[in-house]
Short mmCIF file of C-alpha atoms and ligand atoms in Angstrom, two decimals:
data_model
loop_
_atom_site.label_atom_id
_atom_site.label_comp_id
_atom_site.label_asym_id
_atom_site.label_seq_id
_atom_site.Cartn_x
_atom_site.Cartn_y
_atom_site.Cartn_z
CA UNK A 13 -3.86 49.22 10.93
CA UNK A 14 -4.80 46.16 12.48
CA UNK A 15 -7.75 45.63 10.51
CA UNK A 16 -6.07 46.46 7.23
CA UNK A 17 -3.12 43.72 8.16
CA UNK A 18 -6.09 41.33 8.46
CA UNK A 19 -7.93 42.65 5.45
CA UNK A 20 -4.64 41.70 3.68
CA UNK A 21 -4.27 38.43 5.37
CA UNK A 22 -7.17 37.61 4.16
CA UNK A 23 -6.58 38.50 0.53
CA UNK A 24 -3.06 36.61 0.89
CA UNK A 25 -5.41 33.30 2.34
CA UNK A 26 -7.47 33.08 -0.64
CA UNK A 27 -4.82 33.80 -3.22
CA UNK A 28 -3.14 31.07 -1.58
CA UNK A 29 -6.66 28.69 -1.56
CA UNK A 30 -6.74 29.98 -5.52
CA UNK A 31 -3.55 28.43 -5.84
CA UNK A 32 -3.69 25.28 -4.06
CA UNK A 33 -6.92 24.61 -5.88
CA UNK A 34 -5.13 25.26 -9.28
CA UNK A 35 -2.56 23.07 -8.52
CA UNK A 36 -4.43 20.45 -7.50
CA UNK A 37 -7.03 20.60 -10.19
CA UNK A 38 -3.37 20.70 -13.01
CA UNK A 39 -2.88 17.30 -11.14
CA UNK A 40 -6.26 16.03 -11.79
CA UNK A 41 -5.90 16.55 -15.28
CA UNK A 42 -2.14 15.58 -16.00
CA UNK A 43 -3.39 12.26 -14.19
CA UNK A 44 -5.90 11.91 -16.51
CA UNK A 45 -3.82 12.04 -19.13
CA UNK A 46 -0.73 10.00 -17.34
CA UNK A 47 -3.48 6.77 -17.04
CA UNK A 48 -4.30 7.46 -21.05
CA UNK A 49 -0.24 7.98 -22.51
CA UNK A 50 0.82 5.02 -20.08
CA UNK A 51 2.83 7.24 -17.56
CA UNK A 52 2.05 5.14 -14.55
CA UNK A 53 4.22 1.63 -13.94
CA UNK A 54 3.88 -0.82 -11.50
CA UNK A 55 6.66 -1.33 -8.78
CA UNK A 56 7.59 -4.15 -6.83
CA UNK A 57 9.04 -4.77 -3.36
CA UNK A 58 9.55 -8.35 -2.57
CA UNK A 59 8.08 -9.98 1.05
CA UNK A 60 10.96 -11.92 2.47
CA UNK A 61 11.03 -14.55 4.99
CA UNK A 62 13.39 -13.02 7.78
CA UNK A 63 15.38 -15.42 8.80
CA UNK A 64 16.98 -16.17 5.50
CA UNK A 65 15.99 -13.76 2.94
CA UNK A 66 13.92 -15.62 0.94
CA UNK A 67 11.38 -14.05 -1.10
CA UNK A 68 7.89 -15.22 -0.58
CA UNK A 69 5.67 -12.69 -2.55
CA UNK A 70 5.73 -8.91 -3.01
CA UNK A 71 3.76 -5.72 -2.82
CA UNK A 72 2.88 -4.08 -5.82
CA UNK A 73 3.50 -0.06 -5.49
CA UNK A 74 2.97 2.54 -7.89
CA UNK A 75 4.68 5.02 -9.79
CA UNK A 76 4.04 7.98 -11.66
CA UNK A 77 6.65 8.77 -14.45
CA UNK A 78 5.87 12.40 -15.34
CA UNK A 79 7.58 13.93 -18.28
CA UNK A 80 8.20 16.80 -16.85
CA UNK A 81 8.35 15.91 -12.78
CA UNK A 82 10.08 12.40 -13.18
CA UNK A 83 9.06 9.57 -11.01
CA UNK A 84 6.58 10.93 -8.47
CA UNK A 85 5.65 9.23 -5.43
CA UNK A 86 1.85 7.42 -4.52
CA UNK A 87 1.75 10.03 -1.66
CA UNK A 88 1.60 12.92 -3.64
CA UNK A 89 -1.12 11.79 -6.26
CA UNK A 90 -3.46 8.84 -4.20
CA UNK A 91 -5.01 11.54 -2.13
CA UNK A 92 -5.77 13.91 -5.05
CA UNK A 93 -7.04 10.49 -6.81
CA UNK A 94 -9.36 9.44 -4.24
CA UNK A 95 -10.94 12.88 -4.57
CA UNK A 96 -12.46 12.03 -7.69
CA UNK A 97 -13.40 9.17 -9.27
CA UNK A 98 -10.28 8.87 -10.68
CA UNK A 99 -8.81 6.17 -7.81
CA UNK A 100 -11.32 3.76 -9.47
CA UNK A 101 -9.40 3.71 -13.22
CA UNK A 102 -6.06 3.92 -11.49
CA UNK A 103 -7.32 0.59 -9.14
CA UNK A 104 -8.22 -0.95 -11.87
CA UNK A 105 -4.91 -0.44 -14.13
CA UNK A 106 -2.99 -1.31 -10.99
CA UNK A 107 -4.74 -4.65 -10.59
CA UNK A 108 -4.58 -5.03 -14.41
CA UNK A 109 -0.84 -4.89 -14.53
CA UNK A 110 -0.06 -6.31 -11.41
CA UNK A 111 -2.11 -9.53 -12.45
CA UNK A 112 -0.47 -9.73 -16.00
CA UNK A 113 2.74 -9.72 -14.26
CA UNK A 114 1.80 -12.50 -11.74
CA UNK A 115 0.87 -14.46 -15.02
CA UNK A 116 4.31 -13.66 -16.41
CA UNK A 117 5.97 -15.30 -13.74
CA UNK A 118 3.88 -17.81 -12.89
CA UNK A 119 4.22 -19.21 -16.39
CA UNK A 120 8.48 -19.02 -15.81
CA UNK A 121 8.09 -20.80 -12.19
CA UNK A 122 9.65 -18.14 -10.82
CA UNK A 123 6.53 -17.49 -8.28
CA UNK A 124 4.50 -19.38 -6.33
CA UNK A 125 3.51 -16.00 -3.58
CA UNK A 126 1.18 -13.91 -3.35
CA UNK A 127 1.44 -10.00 -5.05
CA UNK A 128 -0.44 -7.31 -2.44
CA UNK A 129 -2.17 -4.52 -3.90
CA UNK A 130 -2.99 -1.72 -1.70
CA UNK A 131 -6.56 -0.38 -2.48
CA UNK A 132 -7.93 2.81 -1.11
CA UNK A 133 -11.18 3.26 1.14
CA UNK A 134 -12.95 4.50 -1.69
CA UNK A 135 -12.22 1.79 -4.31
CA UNK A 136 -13.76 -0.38 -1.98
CA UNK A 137 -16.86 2.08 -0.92
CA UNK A 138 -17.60 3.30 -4.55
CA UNK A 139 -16.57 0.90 -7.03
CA UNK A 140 -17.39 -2.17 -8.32
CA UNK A 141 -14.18 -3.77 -6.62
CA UNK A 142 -15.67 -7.23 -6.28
CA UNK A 143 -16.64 -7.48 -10.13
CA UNK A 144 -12.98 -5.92 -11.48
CA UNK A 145 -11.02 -8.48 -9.14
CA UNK A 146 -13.34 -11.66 -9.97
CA UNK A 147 -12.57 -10.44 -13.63
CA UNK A 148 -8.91 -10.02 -13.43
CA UNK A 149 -8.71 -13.26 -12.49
CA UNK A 150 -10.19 -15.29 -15.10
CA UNK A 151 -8.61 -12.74 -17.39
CA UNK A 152 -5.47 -13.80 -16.22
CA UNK A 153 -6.58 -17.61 -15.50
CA UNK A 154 -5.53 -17.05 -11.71
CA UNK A 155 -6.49 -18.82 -8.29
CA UNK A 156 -7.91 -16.28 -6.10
CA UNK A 157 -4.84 -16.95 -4.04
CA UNK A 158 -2.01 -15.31 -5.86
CA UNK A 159 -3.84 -11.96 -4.81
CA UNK A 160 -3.55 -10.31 -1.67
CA UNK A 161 -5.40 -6.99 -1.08
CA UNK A 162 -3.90 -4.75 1.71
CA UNK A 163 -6.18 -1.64 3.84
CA UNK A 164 -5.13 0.67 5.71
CA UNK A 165 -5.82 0.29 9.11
CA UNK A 166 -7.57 3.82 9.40
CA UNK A 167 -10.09 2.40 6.55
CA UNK A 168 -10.67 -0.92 8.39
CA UNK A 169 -12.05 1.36 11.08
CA UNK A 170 -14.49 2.85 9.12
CA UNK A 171 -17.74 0.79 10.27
CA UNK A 172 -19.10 1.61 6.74
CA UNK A 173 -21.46 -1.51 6.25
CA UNK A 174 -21.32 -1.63 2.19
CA UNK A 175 -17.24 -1.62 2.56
CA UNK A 176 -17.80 -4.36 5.25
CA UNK A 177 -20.05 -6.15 3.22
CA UNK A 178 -17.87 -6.10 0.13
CA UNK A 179 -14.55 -7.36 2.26
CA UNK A 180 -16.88 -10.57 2.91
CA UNK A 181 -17.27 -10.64 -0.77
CA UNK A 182 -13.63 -10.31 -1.50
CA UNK A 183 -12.83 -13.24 1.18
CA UNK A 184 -15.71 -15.15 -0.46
CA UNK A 185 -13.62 -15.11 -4.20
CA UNK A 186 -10.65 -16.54 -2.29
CA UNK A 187 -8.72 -13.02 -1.89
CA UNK A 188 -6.08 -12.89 0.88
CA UNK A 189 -6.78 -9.38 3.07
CA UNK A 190 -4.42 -7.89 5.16
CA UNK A 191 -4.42 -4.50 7.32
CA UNK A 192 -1.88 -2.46 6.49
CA UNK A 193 0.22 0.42 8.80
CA UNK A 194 -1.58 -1.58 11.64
CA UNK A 195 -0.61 -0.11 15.17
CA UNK A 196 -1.50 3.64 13.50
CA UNK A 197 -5.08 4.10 13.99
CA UNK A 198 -6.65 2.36 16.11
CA UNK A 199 -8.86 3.09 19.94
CA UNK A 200 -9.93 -0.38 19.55
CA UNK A 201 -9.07 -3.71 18.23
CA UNK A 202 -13.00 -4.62 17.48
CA UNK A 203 -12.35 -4.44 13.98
CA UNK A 204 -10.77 -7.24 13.72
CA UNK A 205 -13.10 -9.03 14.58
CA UNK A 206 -15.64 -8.10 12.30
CA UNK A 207 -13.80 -8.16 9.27
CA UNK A 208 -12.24 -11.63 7.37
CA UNK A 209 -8.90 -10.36 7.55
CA UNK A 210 -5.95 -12.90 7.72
CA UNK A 211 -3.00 -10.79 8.20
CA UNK A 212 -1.19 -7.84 9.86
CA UNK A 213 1.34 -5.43 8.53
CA UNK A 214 3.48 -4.01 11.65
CA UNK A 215 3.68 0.11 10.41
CA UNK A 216 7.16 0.77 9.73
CA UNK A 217 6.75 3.71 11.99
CA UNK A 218 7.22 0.98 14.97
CA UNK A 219 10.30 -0.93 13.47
CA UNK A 220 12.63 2.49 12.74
CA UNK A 221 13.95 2.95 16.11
CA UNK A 222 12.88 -0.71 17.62
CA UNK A 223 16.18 -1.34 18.28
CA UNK A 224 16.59 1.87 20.33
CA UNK A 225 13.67 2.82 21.69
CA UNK A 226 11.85 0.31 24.36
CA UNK A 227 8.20 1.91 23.74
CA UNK A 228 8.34 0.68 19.86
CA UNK A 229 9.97 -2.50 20.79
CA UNK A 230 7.35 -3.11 23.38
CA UNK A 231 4.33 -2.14 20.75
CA UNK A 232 5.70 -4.21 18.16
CA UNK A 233 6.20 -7.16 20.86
CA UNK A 234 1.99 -6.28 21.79
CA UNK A 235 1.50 -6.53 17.78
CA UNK A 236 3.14 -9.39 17.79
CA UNK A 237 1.43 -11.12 20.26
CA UNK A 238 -2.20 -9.89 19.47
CA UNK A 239 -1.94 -11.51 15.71
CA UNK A 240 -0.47 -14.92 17.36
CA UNK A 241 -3.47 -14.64 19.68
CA UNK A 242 -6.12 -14.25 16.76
CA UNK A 243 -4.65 -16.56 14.54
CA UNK A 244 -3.21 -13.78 12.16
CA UNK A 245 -0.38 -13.28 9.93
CA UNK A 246 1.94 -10.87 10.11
CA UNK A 247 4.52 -8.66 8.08
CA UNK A 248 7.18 -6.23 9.44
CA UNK A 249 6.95 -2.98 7.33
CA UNK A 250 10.29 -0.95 6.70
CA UNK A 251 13.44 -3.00 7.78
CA UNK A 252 16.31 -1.54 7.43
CA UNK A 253 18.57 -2.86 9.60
CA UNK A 254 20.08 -6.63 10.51
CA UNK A 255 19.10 -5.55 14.31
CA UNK A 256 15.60 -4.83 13.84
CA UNK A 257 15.34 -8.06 11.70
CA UNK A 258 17.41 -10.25 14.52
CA UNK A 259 14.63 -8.68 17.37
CA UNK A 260 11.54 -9.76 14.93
CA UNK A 261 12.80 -13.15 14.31
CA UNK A 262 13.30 -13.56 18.18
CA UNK A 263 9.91 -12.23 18.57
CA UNK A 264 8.47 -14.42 16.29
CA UNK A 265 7.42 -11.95 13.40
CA UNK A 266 9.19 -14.21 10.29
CA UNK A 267 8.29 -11.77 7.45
CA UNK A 268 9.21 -8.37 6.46
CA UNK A 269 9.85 -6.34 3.24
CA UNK A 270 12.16 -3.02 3.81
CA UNK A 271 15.59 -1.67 1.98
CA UNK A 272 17.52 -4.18 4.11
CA UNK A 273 16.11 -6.72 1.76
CA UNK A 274 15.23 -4.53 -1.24
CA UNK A 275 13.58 -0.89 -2.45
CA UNK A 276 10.84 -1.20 -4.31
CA UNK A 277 11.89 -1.82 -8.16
CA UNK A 278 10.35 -2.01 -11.41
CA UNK A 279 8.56 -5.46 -13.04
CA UNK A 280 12.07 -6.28 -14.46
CA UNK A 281 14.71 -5.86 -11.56
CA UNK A 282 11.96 -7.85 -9.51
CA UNK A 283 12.14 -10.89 -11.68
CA UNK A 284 15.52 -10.75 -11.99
CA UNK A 285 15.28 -11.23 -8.15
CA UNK A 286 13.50 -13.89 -8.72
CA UNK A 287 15.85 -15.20 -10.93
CA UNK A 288 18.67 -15.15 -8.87
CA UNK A 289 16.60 -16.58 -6.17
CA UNK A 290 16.15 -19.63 -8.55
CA UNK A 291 19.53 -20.65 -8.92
P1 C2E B 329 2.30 1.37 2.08
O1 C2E B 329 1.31 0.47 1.42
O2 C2E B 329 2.35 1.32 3.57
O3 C2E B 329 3.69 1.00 1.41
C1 C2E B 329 4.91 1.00 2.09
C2 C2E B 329 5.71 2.24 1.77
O4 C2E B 329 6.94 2.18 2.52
C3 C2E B 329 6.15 2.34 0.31
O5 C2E B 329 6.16 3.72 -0.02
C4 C2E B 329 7.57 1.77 0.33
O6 C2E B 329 8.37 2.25 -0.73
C5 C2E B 329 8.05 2.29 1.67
N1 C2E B 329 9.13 1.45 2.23
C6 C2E B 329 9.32 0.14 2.08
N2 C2E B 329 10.39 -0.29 2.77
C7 C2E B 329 10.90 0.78 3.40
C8 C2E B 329 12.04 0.97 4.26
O7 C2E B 329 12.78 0.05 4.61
N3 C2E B 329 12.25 2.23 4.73
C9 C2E B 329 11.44 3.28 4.37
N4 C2E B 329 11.71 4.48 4.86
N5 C2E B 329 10.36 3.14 3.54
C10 C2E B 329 10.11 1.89 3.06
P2 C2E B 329 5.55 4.24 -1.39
O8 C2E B 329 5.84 3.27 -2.48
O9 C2E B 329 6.00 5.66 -1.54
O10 C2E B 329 4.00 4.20 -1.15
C11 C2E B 329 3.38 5.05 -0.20
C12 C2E B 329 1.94 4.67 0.02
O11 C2E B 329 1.14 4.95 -1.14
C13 C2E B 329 1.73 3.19 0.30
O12 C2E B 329 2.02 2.91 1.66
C14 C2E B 329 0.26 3.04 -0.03
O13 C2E B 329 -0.55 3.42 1.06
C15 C2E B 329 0.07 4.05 -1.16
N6 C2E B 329 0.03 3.32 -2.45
C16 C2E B 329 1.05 2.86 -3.20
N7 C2E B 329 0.62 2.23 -4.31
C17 C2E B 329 -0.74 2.29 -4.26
C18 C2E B 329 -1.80 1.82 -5.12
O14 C2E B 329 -1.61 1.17 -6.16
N8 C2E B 329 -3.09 2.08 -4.72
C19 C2E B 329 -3.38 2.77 -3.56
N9 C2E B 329 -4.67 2.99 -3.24
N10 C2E B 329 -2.42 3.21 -2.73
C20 C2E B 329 -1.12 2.98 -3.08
MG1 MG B 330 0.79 -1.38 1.54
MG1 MG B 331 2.21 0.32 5.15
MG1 MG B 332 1.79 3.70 4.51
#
């Protein structure tokens, strides 16, 4: 009986593997097809300066408006993107829209801050990332520094020489690079040293309970203190609340993006931000 219980299990396991593989390969396609009909948009969540709100830039995040699905989140499609070669289009119609936007409100006055794009270990091990941002910017007549590009802290790792080789590159155009969910990943800090990165985002992992739990407060006080000992900026991920915005001004972190500030929102409810930021 045993052995026809696992016989079944078995059967049940690859049905199951079928399935998964079905549904992922669905989401390959409808992506295809969401990049070609113009389902994807561009979101924005602004970079404030924490002691007074200010907005100083933004990160650019994207969204997937499916016809049938609605608005689907980046975590449920970037993975299935970087499995194919698919991550390089979508990077490419990310930076494409994010720089036309940067143009737009340049041109009002309504920004002088950098937009972050987050690219994906792949983009920058695979594609011609050096060639699409150097042309994205003349497209769009822009200095090199209204563009920041942000890694993930478990890509930075990677000692990949061609990806370290083409973040030299990217700091060679001008472009701003910053590590992103730092505090996640890492066994060692040696990283940092070996790539031209000039700022640190504090994972938002950290900041949720700082204000009640003394083991994130002390790692985001280490944080802290490791990117004022190596010269690097640094960015507070997820704020939500006035007390974990009080402790990183007192511990000298002075930007942040979370929902205290703002979600992320589309192109038009982020220059209307601006807007009101004018007046
Ligand atoms: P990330 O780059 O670390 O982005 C921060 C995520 O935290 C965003 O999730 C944002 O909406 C969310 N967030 C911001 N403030 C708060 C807060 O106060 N509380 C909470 N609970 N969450 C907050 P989102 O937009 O779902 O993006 C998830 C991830 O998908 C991003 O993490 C990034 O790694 C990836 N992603 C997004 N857009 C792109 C893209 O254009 N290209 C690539 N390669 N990856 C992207
Ligand atoms: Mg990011
Ligand atoms: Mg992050
Ligand atoms: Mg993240």
């Amino acid at each position: 009986r045993a052995k026809e219980r696992g016989k079944n299990n078995f059967q049940f396991y690859t049905a199951d593997m079928n399935a998964r593989a079905i549904e992922r390969l669905k989401m390959e396609y409808s992506l295809h097809r969401a990049l070609a009909q113009n389902e994807l948009e561009v979101w924005y969540q602004p970079k404030v300066e924490l002691s007074s709100g200010r907005i100083i830039g933004a990160e650019a995040l994207l969204r997937w408006r499916h016809p049938d699905m609605g608005l689907i989140s980046p975590a449920q499609f970037i993975p299935i993107a970087e499995e194919s070669s698919l991550i390089t289009s979508i990077g490419e119609w990310v930076l494409d829209s994010s720089c036309a936007a940067i143009r737009r409100w340049r041109d009002a006055g309504l920004l002088q801050g950098r937009i972050a794009v987050n690219v994906s270990g792949r983009q920058l091990k695979y594609s011609s990332i050096v060639d699409t941002v150097a042309c994205m910017l003349e497209r769009y007549a822009l200095p090199s520094s209204a563009l920041e590009l942000e890694i993930t802290e478990s890509v930075a790792m990677d000692e990949d020489s061609g990806m370290v080789e083409v973040l030299h590159r990217l700091q060679a155009l001008g472009i701003y690079l910053s590590i992103d969910d730092f505090g996640t990943g890492y066994s060692s800090l040696s990283y940092l040293k070996r790539l031209p990165v000039r700022g640190l985002k504090i994972d938002q992992s950290f900041i949720m309970d700082l204000h009640q739990d003394r083991d994130d407060a002390a790692i985001t006080q280490a944080i802290i203190s490791i990117a004022r000992s190596l010269g690097l900026d640094l960015v507070a991920e997820g704020v939500e609340l006035d007390e974990q915005r009080r402790f990183l001004v007192e511990q000298g972190c002075h930007c942040g993006q979370g929902y205290l500030f703002s979600k992320p929102v589309p192109a038009d409810a982020f220059e209307a931000l601006l807007r009101a930021q004018q007046v």
